[in-house]
């Protein structure tokens, strides 16, 4: 089927037919399925990756459509989880790729089995809690990881090779990022595409095992102000680092280091994580006495006073309309128990 599908990619000498065979036998895990995640996923699927696993905790909203290229208005109306909607569209692009999608919030526990046989992890997350967990995990299990971040017209990318390059902790000590988010200062779509371009070319190098061509510098840019920097941060790697140093202990993998209740920056929303699986059908019936409940097989949502509550099957709850964890906790107990 479509024997010339990858012909133009194979004509590129650093890849060739041998490289294409390598790509077909590789497995990539993408953490996050928003702007960076959807664009990375589409590029990999079009490139002929053998297996793709995508993880995301959120669902499609109208504000996503401006830059998250796989999603449609119907996905938004259906309140589909991003990982589910992405898989549907990706499978239509390339039916020969094996795609797994997981609607969940990644933790140091549930991510471990998903790392089995993974050749590369791509960072497409929107918060540093999960990034620091991933930083420890990829070093513990020795998996390459491509960091990426963007907001406004600025972005950065860096390729992390366990045992060789500085880890995320070392990187942020050398080049700290601001606390700005897309929800607080906005973002333009070209910023996303620029970060993805840097991530994807590095991904292809790793997938065809051309490690000598990997970029060994941190790339930062500001598209609007015409700025571009490439920074050598190799000296920032520290022997005393608890993640990539001589005696690693992977501190972010301990239970106490993980967030159980968190305010989602800039969204006036609190997320609550509970180690329980919720029977959505039964809970929807209970909550129908309070207000109109919208339900699909992945989540239920309803308006409660001035708040909007979204409850996922894996026990996570998003409480929109407050940044008070105390208030969110009270609402959670009132509705979920």
GROMACS .gro file of C-alpha atoms in nm:
model
  337
    1UNK     CA    1   0.000   0.000   0.000
    2UNK     CA    2   0.136   0.340  -0.105
    3UNK     CA    3   0.483   0.204  -0.175
    4UNK     CA    4   0.616   0.551  -0.254
    5UNK     CA    5   0.470   0.705   0.060
    6UNK     CA    6   0.809   0.787   0.218
    7UNK     CA    7   1.003   0.829  -0.107
    8UNK     CA    8   1.086   1.197  -0.054
    9UNK     CA    9   1.207   1.127   0.299
   10UNK     CA   10   1.415   0.835   0.176
   11UNK     CA   11   1.576   1.057  -0.088
   12UNK     CA   12   1.720   1.265   0.195
   13UNK     CA   13   2.061   1.098   0.229
   14UNK     CA   14   2.099   1.113   0.609
   15UNK     CA   15   1.781   0.900   0.629
   16UNK     CA   16   1.763   0.690   0.315
   17UNK     CA   17   1.589   0.353   0.292
   18UNK     CA   18   1.787   0.210   0.581
   19UNK     CA   19   1.690   0.499   0.804
   20UNK     CA   20   1.326   0.461   0.704
   21UNK     CA   21   1.337   0.097   0.813
   22UNK     CA   22   1.476   0.209   1.149
   23UNK     CA   23   1.198   0.465   1.191
   24UNK     CA   24   0.938   0.196   1.120
   25UNK     CA   25   1.077  -0.016   1.403
   26UNK     CA   26   1.089   0.259   1.666
   27UNK     CA   27   0.850   0.354   1.946
   28UNK     CA   28   0.801   0.715   2.060
   29UNK     CA   29   0.615   0.833   2.369
   30UNK     CA   30   0.470   1.186   2.372
   31UNK     CA   31   0.377   1.334   2.708
   32UNK     CA   32   0.105   1.592   2.650
   33UNK     CA   33  -0.128   1.629   2.355
   34UNK     CA   34  -0.178   2.002   2.325
   35UNK     CA   35  -0.007   2.232   2.077
   36UNK     CA   36   0.339   2.072   2.088
   37UNK     CA   37   0.199   1.723   2.130
   38UNK     CA   38  -0.040   1.724   1.836
   39UNK     CA   39   0.215   1.876   1.599
   40UNK     CA   40   0.487   1.631   1.707
   41UNK     CA   41   0.248   1.339   1.681
   42UNK     CA   42   0.134   1.433   1.332
   43UNK     CA   43   0.491   1.474   1.208
   44UNK     CA   44   0.595   1.135   1.346
   45UNK     CA   45   0.291   0.960   1.201
   46UNK     CA   46   0.353   1.116   0.861
   47UNK     CA   47   0.720   1.014   0.886
   48UNK     CA   48   0.621   0.649   0.934
   49UNK     CA   49   0.699   0.584   1.300
   50UNK     CA   50   0.628   0.223   1.394
   51UNK     CA   51   0.451   0.288   1.723
   52UNK     CA   52   0.332   0.605   1.893
   53UNK     CA   53   0.202   0.638   2.248
   54UNK     CA   54   0.033   0.961   2.353
   55UNK     CA   55  -0.068   1.066   2.703
   56UNK     CA   56  -0.281   1.363   2.805
   57UNK     CA   57  -0.500   1.450   3.102
   58UNK     CA   58  -0.719   1.717   2.942
   59UNK     CA   59  -1.009   1.746   2.695
   60UNK     CA   60  -1.059   1.963   2.386
   61UNK     CA   61  -1.182   2.319   2.443
   62UNK     CA   62  -1.254   2.597   2.196
   63UNK     CA   63  -0.943   2.794   2.298
   64UNK     CA   64  -0.729   2.501   2.180
   65UNK     CA   65  -0.835   2.523   1.816
   66UNK     CA   66  -0.618   2.827   1.735
   67UNK     CA   67  -0.292   2.629   1.762
   68UNK     CA   68  -0.360   2.259   1.840
   69UNK     CA   69  -0.368   2.141   1.483
   70UNK     CA   70  -0.528   1.797   1.505
   71UNK     CA   71  -0.852   1.904   1.672
   72UNK     CA   72  -1.182   2.014   1.521
   73UNK     CA   73  -1.488   2.204   1.636
   74UNK     CA   74  -1.673   1.874   1.670
   75UNK     CA   75  -1.407   1.742   1.908
   76UNK     CA   76  -1.471   2.049   2.121
   77UNK     CA   77  -1.851   2.008   2.115
   78UNK     CA   78  -1.812   1.643   2.211
   79UNK     CA   79  -1.570   1.730   2.494
   80UNK     CA   80  -1.342   1.453   2.375
   81UNK     CA   81  -1.023   1.388   2.569
   82UNK     CA   82  -0.731   1.518   2.367
   83UNK     CA   83  -0.553   1.183   2.355
   84UNK     CA   84  -0.865   1.014   2.216
   85UNK     CA   85  -0.938   1.280   1.955
   86UNK     CA   86  -0.574   1.285   1.846
   87UNK     CA   87  -0.564   0.910   1.795
   88UNK     CA   88  -0.874   0.922   1.574
   89UNK     CA   89  -0.727   1.188   1.346
   90UNK     CA   90  -0.377   1.039   1.343
   91UNK     CA   91  -0.508   0.696   1.243
   92UNK     CA   92  -0.679   0.856   0.943
   93UNK     CA   93  -0.348   1.011   0.838
   94UNK     CA   94  -0.152   0.684   0.858
   95UNK     CA   95  -0.339   0.364   0.933
   96UNK     CA   96  -0.019   0.156   0.938
   97UNK     CA   97   0.111   0.321   1.257
   98UNK     CA   98   0.033   0.151   1.587
   99UNK     CA   99  -0.111   0.420   1.813
  100UNK     CA  100  -0.192   0.394   2.181
  101UNK     CA  101  -0.359   0.678   2.369
  102UNK     CA  102  -0.406   0.719   2.742
  103UNK     CA  103  -0.636   0.967   2.912
  104UNK     CA  104  -0.451   1.016   3.237
  105UNK     CA  105  -0.233   1.242   3.443
  106UNK     CA  106   0.119   1.106   3.426
  107UNK     CA  107   0.278   1.010   3.756
  108UNK     CA  108   0.596   0.835   3.862
  109UNK     CA  109   0.390   0.519   3.903
  110UNK     CA  110   0.161   0.495   3.601
  111UNK     CA  111   0.424   0.611   3.352
  112UNK     CA  112   0.672   0.333   3.429
  113UNK     CA  113   0.496   0.051   3.238
  114UNK     CA  114   0.447   0.284   2.941
  115UNK     CA  115   0.823   0.334   2.912
  116UNK     CA  116   0.885  -0.031   2.824
  117UNK     CA  117   1.045  -0.058   2.476
  118UNK     CA  118   1.025   0.318   2.422
  119UNK     CA  119   1.310   0.456   2.211
  120UNK     CA  120   1.241   0.826   2.262
  121UNK     CA  121   1.027   1.052   2.481
  122UNK     CA  122   0.909   1.391   2.357
  123UNK     CA  123   0.815   1.659   2.606
  124UNK     CA  124   0.491   1.834   2.510
  125UNK     CA  125   0.363   1.912   2.857
  126UNK     CA  126   0.240   2.239   3.005
  127UNK     CA  127   0.375   2.212   3.359
  128UNK     CA  128   0.701   2.139   3.535
  129UNK     CA  129   0.561   1.888   3.786
  130UNK     CA  130   0.540   1.622   3.518
  131UNK     CA  131   0.860   1.743   3.351
  132UNK     CA  132   1.063   1.688   3.666
  133UNK     CA  133   0.906   1.343   3.712
  134UNK     CA  134   0.995   1.260   3.351
  135UNK     CA  135   1.344   1.396   3.401
  136UNK     CA  136   1.401   1.140   3.676
  137UNK     CA  137   1.231   0.857   3.487
  138UNK     CA  138   1.422   0.895   3.162
  139UNK     CA  139   1.750   0.902   3.350
  140UNK     CA  140   1.656   0.601   3.560
  141UNK     CA  141   1.558   0.402   3.250
  142UNK     CA  142   1.814   0.558   3.012
  143UNK     CA  143   1.581   0.692   2.741
  144UNK     CA  144   1.654   1.001   2.525
  145UNK     CA  145   1.422   1.293   2.588
  146UNK     CA  146   1.358   1.608   2.383
  147UNK     CA  147   1.254   1.906   2.594
  148UNK     CA  148   1.035   2.178   2.444
  149UNK     CA  149   0.857   2.483   2.576
  150UNK     CA  150   0.678   2.783   2.426
  151UNK     CA  151   0.472   3.086   2.526
  152UNK     CA  152   0.389   3.410   2.347
  153UNK     CA  153   0.641   3.434   2.063
  154UNK     CA  154   0.923   3.268   2.256
  155UNK     CA  155   1.031   2.907   2.272
  156UNK     CA  156   1.316   2.673   2.356
  157UNK     CA  157   1.425   2.318   2.290
  158UNK     CA  158   1.702   2.091   2.415
  159UNK     CA  159   1.788   1.727   2.359
  160UNK     CA  160   1.867   1.533   2.677
  161UNK     CA  161   2.073   1.214   2.656
  162UNK     CA  162   2.102   1.037   2.995
  163UNK     CA  163   2.462   0.994   3.099
  164UNK     CA  164   2.586   1.244   2.841
  165UNK     CA  165   2.410   1.580   2.859
  166UNK     CA  166   2.291   1.795   3.151
  167UNK     CA  167   1.948   1.695   3.280
  168UNK     CA  168   1.647   1.925   3.313
  169UNK     CA  169   1.750   2.034   3.663
  170UNK     CA  170   2.093   2.134   3.538
  171UNK     CA  171   1.942   2.299   3.231
  172UNK     CA  172   1.705   2.521   3.431
  173UNK     CA  173   1.982   2.623   3.668
  174UNK     CA  174   2.176   2.744   3.366
  175UNK     CA  175   1.884   2.896   3.174
  176UNK     CA  176   1.583   2.950   3.404
  177UNK     CA  177   1.242   2.999   3.243
  178UNK     CA  178   0.975   3.251   3.339
  179UNK     CA  179   0.644   3.168   3.505
  180UNK     CA  180   0.443   3.294   3.205
  181UNK     CA  181   0.186   3.058   3.054
  182UNK     CA  182  -0.024   3.054   2.738
  183UNK     CA  183  -0.329   3.125   2.953
  184UNK     CA  184  -0.172   3.436   3.104
  185UNK     CA  185   0.016   3.595   2.812
  186UNK     CA  186  -0.112   3.405   2.509
  187UNK     CA  187   0.070   3.235   2.225
  188UNK     CA  188   0.091   3.253   1.847
  189UNK     CA  189   0.086   2.939   1.639
  190UNK     CA  190   0.423   2.998   1.461
  191UNK     CA  191   0.593   2.973   1.801
  192UNK     CA  192   0.458   2.622   1.839
  193UNK     CA  193   0.571   2.523   1.491
  194UNK     CA  194   0.922   2.654   1.550
  195UNK     CA  195   0.966   2.450   1.869
  196UNK     CA  196   0.823   2.142   1.699
  197UNK     CA  197   1.059   2.185   1.404
  198UNK     CA  198   1.356   2.175   1.643
  199UNK     CA  199   1.212   1.879   1.833
  200UNK     CA  200   1.127   1.681   1.521
  201UNK     CA  201   1.460   1.713   1.346
  202UNK     CA  202   1.630   1.593   1.664
  203UNK     CA  203   1.378   1.310   1.690
  204UNK     CA  204   1.455   1.193   1.338
  205UNK     CA  205   1.828   1.195   1.412
  206UNK     CA  206   1.772   0.975   1.718
  207UNK     CA  207   1.531   0.743   1.537
  208UNK     CA  208   1.779   0.678   1.253
  209UNK     CA  209   2.058   0.656   1.513
  210UNK     CA  210   2.261   0.945   1.372
  211UNK     CA  211   2.376   1.061   1.715
  212UNK     CA  212   2.678   1.247   1.581
  213UNK     CA  213   2.446   1.499   1.415
  214UNK     CA  214   2.250   1.581   1.730
  215UNK     CA  215   2.247   1.944   1.837
  216UNK     CA  216   2.436   1.979   2.166
  217UNK     CA  217   2.312   2.327   2.249
  218UNK     CA  218   2.001   2.482   2.399
  219UNK     CA  219   1.802   2.673   2.137
  220UNK     CA  220   1.595   2.975   2.242
  221UNK     CA  221   1.412   3.224   2.022
  222UNK     CA  222   1.166   3.511   2.012
  223UNK     CA  223   0.998   3.517   1.672
  224UNK     CA  224   0.823   3.848   1.718
  225UNK     CA  225   1.142   4.031   1.813
  226UNK     CA  226   1.362   3.845   1.564
  227UNK     CA  227   1.590   3.688   1.825
  228UNK     CA  228   1.756   3.347   1.806
  229UNK     CA  229   2.018   3.203   2.038
  230UNK     CA  230   2.205   2.875   2.054
  231UNK     CA  231   2.368   2.828   2.394
  232UNK     CA  232   2.629   2.572   2.498
  233UNK     CA  233   2.528   2.453   2.846
  234UNK     CA  234   2.738   2.136   2.871
  235UNK     CA  235   2.932   2.283   3.161
  236UNK     CA  236   2.612   2.309   3.363
  237UNK     CA  237   2.609   1.931   3.420
  238UNK     CA  238   2.689   1.874   3.788
  239UNK     CA  239   2.839   1.564   3.945
  240UNK     CA  240   2.630   1.638   4.256
  241UNK     CA  241   2.298   1.651   4.068
  242UNK     CA  242   2.048   1.416   4.234
  243UNK     CA  243   1.914   1.311   3.893
  244UNK     CA  244   2.212   1.291   3.654
  245UNK     CA  245   2.507   1.314   3.893
  246UNK     CA  246   2.742   1.044   4.018
  247UNK     CA  247   2.501   0.923   4.288
  248UNK     CA  248   2.148   0.972   4.154
  249UNK     CA  249   1.851   0.922   4.386
  250UNK     CA  250   1.575   1.048   4.150
  251UNK     CA  251   1.406   1.270   4.410
  252UNK     CA  252   1.091   1.348   4.210
  253UNK     CA  253   0.987   0.984   4.201
  254UNK     CA  254   0.900   0.972   4.570
  255UNK     CA  255   0.533   0.992   4.665
  256UNK     CA  256   0.581   1.295   4.887
  257UNK     CA  257   0.732   1.492   4.601
  258UNK     CA  258   0.423   1.458   4.382
  259UNK     CA  259   0.137   1.702   4.364
  260UNK     CA  260  -0.202   1.565   4.470
  261UNK     CA  261  -0.394   1.889   4.435
  262UNK     CA  262  -0.270   2.164   4.210
  263UNK     CA  263  -0.379   2.498   4.076
  264UNK     CA  264  -0.351   2.496   3.697
  265UNK     CA  265  -0.153   2.812   3.628
  266UNK     CA  266  -0.349   3.089   3.461
  267UNK     CA  267  -0.668   2.885   3.420
  268UNK     CA  268  -0.855   2.962   3.744
  269UNK     CA  269  -0.884   2.586   3.783
  270UNK     CA  270  -0.785   2.332   4.046
  271UNK     CA  271  -0.707   1.971   3.958
  272UNK     CA  272  -0.757   1.701   4.218
  273UNK     CA  273  -0.598   1.359   4.175
  274UNK     CA  274  -0.734   1.062   4.364
  275UNK     CA  275  -0.623   0.699   4.351
  276UNK     CA  276  -0.964   0.567   4.254
  277UNK     CA  277  -1.158   0.477   3.944
  278UNK     CA  278  -1.498   0.639   3.913
  279UNK     CA  279  -1.805   0.468   3.770
  280UNK     CA  280  -1.921   0.754   3.551
  281UNK     CA  281  -2.270   0.618   3.485
  282UNK     CA  282  -2.361   0.590   3.852
  283UNK     CA  283  -2.210   0.925   3.943
  284UNK     CA  284  -2.386   1.095   3.650
  285UNK     CA  285  -2.720   0.972   3.783
  286UNK     CA  286  -2.640   1.109   4.127
  287UNK     CA  287  -2.530   1.445   3.995
  288UNK     CA  288  -2.833   1.481   3.766
  289UNK     CA  289  -3.024   1.589   4.078
  290UNK     CA  290  -2.795   1.893   4.099
  291UNK     CA  291  -2.794   2.007   3.737
  292UNK     CA  292  -2.763   1.908   3.372
  293UNK     CA  293  -2.486   1.651   3.333
  294UNK     CA  294  -2.300   1.605   3.005
  295UNK     CA  295  -2.141   1.265   2.968
  296UNK     CA  296  -1.932   1.057   2.732
  297UNK     CA  297  -1.741   0.736   2.796
  298UNK     CA  298  -1.438   0.925   2.928
  299UNK     CA  299  -1.577   1.202   3.151
  300UNK     CA  300  -1.880   1.381   3.289
  301UNK     CA  301  -1.923   1.756   3.336
  302UNK     CA  302  -2.175   1.985   3.497
  303UNK     CA  303  -2.221   2.340   3.619
  304UNK     CA  304  -2.238   2.372   3.997
  305UNK     CA  305  -2.318   2.721   4.125
  306UNK     CA  306  -2.057   2.940   3.952
  307UNK     CA  307  -1.819   2.649   3.893
  308UNK     CA  308  -1.780   2.398   3.612
  309UNK     CA  309  -1.682   2.050   3.723
  310UNK     CA  310  -1.523   1.790   3.497
  311UNK     CA  311  -1.477   1.438   3.635
  312UNK     CA  312  -1.261   1.179   3.459
  313UNK     CA  313  -1.292   0.805   3.488
  314UNK     CA  314  -0.944   0.771   3.640
  315UNK     CA  315  -1.049   0.974   3.946
  316UNK     CA  316  -0.919   1.315   3.839
  317UNK     CA  317  -1.145   1.616   3.883
  318UNK     CA  318  -1.106   1.962   3.729
  319UNK     CA  319  -1.285   2.238   3.916
  320UNK     CA  320  -1.306   2.545   3.694
  321UNK     CA  321  -1.385   2.883   3.845
  322UNK     CA  322  -1.153   2.887   4.145
  323UNK     CA  323  -0.785   2.884   4.231
  324UNK     CA  324  -0.853   2.797   4.594
  325UNK     CA  325  -0.753   2.441   4.677
  326UNK     CA  326  -0.962   2.460   4.994
  327UNK     CA  327  -1.275   2.556   4.801
  328UNK     CA  328  -1.201   2.294   4.539
  329UNK     CA  329  -1.160   2.029   4.807
  330UNK     CA  330  -1.497   2.119   4.957
  331UNK     CA  331  -1.670   2.098   4.619
  332UNK     CA  332  -1.500   1.766   4.550
  333UNK     CA  333  -1.625   1.612   4.870
  334UNK     CA  334  -1.972   1.750   4.813
  335UNK     CA  335  -2.002   1.604   4.464
  336UNK     CA  336  -1.774   1.300   4.450
  337UNK     CA  337  -1.746   1.199   4.815
   0.00000   0.00000   0.00000
